[in-house]
CSV table of C-alpha atoms in Angstrom, one decimal:
chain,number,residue,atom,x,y,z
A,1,UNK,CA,-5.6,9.8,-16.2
A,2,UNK,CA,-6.3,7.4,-12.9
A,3,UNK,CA,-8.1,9.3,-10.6
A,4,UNK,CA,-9.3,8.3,-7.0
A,5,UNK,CA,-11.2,10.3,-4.9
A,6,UNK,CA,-11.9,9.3,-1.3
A,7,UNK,CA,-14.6,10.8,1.2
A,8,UNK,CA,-16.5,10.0,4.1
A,9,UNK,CA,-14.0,10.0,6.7
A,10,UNK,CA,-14.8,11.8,9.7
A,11,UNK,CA,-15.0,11.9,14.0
A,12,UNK,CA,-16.3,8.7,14.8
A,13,UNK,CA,-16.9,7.8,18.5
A,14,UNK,CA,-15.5,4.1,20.1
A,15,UNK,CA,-17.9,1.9,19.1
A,16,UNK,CA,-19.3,3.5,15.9
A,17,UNK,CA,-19.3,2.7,12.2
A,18,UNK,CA,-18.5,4.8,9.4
A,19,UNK,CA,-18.7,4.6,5.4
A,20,UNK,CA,-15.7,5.5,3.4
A,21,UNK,CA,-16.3,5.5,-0.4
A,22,UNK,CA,-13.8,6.1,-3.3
A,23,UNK,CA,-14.8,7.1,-6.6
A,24,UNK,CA,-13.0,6.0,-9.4
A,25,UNK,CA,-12.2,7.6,-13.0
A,26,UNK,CA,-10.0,7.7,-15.9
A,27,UNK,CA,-10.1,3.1,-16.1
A,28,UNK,CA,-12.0,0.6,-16.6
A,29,UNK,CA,-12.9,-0.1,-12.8
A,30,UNK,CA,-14.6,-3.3,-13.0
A,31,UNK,CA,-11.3,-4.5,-14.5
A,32,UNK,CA,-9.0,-4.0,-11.7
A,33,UNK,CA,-8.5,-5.2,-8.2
A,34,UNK,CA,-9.5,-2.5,-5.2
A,35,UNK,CA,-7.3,-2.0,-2.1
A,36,UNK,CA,-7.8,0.1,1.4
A,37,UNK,CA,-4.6,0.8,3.1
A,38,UNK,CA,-4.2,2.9,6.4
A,39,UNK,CA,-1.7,5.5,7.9
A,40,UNK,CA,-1.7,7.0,11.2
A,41,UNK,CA,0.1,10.5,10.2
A,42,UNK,CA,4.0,10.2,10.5
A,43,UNK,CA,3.6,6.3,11.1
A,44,UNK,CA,3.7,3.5,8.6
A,45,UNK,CA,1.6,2.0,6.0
A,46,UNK,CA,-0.6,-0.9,7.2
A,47,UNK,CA,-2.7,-2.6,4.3
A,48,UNK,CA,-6.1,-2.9,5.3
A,49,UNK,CA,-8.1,-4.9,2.6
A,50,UNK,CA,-8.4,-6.0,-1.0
A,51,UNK,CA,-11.5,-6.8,-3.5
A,52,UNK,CA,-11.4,-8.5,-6.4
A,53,UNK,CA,-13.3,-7.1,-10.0
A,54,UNK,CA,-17.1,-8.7,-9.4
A,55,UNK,CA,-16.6,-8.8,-5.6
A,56,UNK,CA,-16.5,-12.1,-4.9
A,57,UNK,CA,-13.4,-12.9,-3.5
A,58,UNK,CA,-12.1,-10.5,-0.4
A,59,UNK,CA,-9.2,-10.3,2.2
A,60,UNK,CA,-8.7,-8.4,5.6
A,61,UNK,CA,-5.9,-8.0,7.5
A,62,UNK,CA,-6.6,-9.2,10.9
A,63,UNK,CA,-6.9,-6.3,13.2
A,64,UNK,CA,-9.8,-5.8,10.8
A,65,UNK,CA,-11.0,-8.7,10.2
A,66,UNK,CA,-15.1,-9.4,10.6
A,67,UNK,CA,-15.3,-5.2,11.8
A,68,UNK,CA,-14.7,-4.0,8.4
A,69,UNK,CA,-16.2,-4.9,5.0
A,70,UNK,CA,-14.9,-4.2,1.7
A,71,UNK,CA,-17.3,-4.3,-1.5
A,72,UNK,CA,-18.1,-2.4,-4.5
A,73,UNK,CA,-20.6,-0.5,-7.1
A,74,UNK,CA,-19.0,-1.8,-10.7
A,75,UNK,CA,-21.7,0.6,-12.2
A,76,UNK,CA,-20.7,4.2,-10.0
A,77,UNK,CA,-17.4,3.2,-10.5
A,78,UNK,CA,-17.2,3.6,-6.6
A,79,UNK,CA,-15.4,1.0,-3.7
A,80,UNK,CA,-16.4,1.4,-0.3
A,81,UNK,CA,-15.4,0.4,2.9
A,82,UNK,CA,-18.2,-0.4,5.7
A,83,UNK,CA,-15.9,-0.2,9.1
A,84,UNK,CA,-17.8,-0.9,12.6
A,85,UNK,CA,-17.2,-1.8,15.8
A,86,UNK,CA,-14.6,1.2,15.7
A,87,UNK,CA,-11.4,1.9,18.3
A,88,UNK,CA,-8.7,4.3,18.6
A,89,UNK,CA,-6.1,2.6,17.0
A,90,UNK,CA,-8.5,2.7,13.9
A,91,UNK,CA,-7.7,6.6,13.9
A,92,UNK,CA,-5.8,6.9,10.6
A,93,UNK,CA,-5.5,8.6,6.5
A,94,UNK,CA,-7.4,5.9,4.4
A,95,UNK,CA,-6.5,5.6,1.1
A,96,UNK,CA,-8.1,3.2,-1.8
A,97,UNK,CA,-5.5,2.1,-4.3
A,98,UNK,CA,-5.9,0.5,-7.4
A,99,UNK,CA,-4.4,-3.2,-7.3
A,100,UNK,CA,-1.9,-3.5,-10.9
A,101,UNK,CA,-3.1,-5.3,-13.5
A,102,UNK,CA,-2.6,-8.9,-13.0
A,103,UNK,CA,0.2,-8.2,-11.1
A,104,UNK,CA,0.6,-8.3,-7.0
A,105,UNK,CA,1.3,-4.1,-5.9
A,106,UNK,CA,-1.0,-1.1,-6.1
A,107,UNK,CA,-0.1,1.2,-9.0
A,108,UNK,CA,-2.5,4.2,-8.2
A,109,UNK,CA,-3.6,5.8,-4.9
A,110,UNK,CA,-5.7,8.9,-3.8
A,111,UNK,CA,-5.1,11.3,-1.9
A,112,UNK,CA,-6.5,9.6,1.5
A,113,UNK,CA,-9.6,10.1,3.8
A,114,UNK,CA,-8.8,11.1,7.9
A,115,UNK,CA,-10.7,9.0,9.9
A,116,UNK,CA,-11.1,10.3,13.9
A,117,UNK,CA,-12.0,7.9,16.8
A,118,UNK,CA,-12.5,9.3,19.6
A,119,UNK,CA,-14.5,10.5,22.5
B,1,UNK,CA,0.5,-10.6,10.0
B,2,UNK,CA,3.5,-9.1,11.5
B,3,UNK,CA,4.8,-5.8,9.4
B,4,UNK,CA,8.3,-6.7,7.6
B,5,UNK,CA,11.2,-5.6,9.6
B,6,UNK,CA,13.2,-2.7,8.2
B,7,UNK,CA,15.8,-0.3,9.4
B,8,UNK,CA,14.3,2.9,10.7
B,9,UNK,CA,16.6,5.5,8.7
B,10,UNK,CA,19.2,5.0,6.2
B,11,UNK,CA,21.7,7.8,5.4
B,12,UNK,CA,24.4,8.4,2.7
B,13,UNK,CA,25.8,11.6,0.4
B,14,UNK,CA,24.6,12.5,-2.9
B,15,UNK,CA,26.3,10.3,-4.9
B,16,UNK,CA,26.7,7.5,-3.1
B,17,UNK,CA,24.6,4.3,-2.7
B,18,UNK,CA,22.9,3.0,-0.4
B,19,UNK,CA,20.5,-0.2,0.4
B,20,UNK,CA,16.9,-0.8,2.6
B,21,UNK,CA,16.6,-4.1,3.4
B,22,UNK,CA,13.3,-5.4,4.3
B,23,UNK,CA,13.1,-9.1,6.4
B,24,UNK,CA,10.0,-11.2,5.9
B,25,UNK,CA,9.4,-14.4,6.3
B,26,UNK,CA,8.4,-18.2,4.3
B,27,UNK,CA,5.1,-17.0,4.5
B,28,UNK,CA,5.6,-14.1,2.5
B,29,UNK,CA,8.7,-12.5,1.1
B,30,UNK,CA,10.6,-16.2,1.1
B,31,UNK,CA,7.6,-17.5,-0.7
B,32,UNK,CA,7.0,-14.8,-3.8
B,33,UNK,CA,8.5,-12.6,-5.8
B,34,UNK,CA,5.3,-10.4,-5.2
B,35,UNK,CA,7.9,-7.6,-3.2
B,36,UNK,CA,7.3,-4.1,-4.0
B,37,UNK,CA,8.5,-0.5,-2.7
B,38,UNK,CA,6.9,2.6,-2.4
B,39,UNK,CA,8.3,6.2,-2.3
B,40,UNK,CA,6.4,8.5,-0.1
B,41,UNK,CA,7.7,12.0,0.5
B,42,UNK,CA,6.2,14.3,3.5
B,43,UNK,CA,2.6,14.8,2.8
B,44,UNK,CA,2.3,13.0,-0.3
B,45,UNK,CA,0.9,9.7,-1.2
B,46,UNK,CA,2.7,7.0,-1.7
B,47,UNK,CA,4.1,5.8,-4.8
B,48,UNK,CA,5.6,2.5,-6.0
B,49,UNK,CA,9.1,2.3,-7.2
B,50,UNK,CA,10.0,-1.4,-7.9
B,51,UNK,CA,7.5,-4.2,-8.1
B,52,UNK,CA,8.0,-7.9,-8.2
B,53,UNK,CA,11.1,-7.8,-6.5
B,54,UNK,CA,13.2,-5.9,-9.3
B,55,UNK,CA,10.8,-4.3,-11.8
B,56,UNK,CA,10.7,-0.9,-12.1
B,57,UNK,CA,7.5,1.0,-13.3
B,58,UNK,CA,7.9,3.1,-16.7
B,59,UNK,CA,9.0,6.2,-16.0
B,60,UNK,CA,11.5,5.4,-12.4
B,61,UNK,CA,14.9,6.5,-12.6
B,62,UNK,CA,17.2,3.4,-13.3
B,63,UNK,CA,18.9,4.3,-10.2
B,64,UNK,CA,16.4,2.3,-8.2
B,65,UNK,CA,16.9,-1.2,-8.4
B,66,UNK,CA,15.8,-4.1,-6.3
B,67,UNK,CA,16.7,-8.0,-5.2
B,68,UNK,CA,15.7,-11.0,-2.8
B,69,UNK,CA,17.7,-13.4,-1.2
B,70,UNK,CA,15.8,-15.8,1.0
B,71,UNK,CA,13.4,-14.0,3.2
B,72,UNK,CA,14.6,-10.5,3.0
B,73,UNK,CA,14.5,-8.0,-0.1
B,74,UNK,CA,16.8,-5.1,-0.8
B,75,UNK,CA,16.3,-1.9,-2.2
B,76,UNK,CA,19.6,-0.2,-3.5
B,77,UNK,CA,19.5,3.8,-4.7
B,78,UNK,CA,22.4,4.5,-6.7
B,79,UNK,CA,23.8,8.0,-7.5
B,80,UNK,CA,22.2,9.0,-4.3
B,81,UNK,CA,20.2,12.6,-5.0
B,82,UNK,CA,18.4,15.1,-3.2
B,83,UNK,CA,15.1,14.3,-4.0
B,84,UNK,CA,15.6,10.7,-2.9
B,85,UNK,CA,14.9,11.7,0.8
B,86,UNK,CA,11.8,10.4,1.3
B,87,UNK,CA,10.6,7.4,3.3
B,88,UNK,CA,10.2,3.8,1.6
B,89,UNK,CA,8.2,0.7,2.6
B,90,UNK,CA,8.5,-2.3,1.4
B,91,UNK,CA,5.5,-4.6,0.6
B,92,UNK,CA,5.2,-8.5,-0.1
B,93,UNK,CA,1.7,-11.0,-1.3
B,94,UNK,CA,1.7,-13.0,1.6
B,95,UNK,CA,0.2,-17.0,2.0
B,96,UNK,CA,-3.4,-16.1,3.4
B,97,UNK,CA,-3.6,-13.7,0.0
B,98,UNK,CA,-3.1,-10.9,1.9
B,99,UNK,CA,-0.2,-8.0,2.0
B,100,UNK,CA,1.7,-7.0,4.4
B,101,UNK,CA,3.7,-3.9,4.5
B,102,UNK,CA,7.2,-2.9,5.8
B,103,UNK,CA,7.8,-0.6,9.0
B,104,UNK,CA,9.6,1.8,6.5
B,105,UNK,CA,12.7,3.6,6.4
B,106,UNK,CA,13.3,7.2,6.5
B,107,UNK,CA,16.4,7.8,3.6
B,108,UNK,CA,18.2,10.8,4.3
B,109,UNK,CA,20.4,12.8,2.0
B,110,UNK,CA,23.3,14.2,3.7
């Protein structure tokens, strides 16, 4: 069984950083693409950013863009998400997903991290 | 990367049918058939439903189904049920390999 496991969210002030992890079981992790994908609670989903198997290819969506940074432990099955520089409108449920197979849509999520910013 | 435009709720009677559109653009819905949707009811993760524009994923009911025309992609629920209220988002691949996701639609059983 897929399993994803998400932790390190937290309060953060403006301005601070904050590690979010994701711990992954149940697949061959090195295998599959990684996502992050945001939610402020009752809004939408907003995708956040992608890694490929080795981690050497990466996208951001841009209100992220050179404040966060994706990358990954193949070994501790494990992605993480390195996010600085942070506002308010970073406040939000973080969830990793796993990307499909060679395919283009994430077919597993966890259950989602809170992240806080505020002062 | 502007979200995709969908309608904010969508409403019909069990039974009935009933269709989420979700409007993109040449840069990303109009360019691949890399469109999926994803099922989220209240305080549950999300869940995809149909992926690359019409697939669905073993085990969803055949009552979801999905198309593209152009720029914007449909997602039709037949045989409208009770558990279908739930909110959907769309999703497409988009030209700077990024995704983007719809502003999701709020389907409501009547």
């Amino acid at each position: 069984e897929v399993q994803l496991v998400e932790s390190g969210g937290g309060l953060v002030q403006p301005g601070g950083s904050l590690r979010l992890s994701c711990a992954a079981s149940g697949f061959s992790f090195s295998s599959y693409w990684m996502h992050w994908v945001r939610q402020v609670p009752g809004k939408g989903l907003v995708w956040v950013s992608r890694l490929y198997t080795d981690g050497s290819r990466t996208s951001y969506a841009d209100s992220v863009e050179g404040r966060f940074t994706i990358s990954r432990d193949n070994a501790a099955n494990t992605v993480y998400l390195q996010m600085n520089s942070l506002r308010a409108d970073d406040t939000a449920v973080y969830y990793c997903g796993r990307g499909a197979r060679d395919d283009f849509y994430i077919d597993s999520w966890g259950q989602g991290t809170l992240v806080t910013v505020s002062s | 990367q502007s979200a995709l435009t969908q309608a904010a709720s969508v409403s019909g009677s069990p039974g009935q049918s009933i269709t989420v559109s979700c409007t993109g653009t040449s840069s990303d819905v109009g360019r691949y058939d890399y469109v999926s949707w994803y099922q989220q009811h209240p305080g549950k993760v999300p869940k995809v439903i149909i992926y690359d524009v019409y697939k669905r994923p073993s085990g969803i009911s055949n009552r979801f189904s999905g198309s593209k025309s152009g720029n914007t992609a449909s997602l039709t629920i037949s045989g409208l049920q009770a558990e279908d209220e739930a909110d959907y988002y769309c999703s497409s691949f988009t030209i700077g390999s990024t995704y983007v996701f719809g502003t999701g639609t709020t389907v409501t059983v009547l």
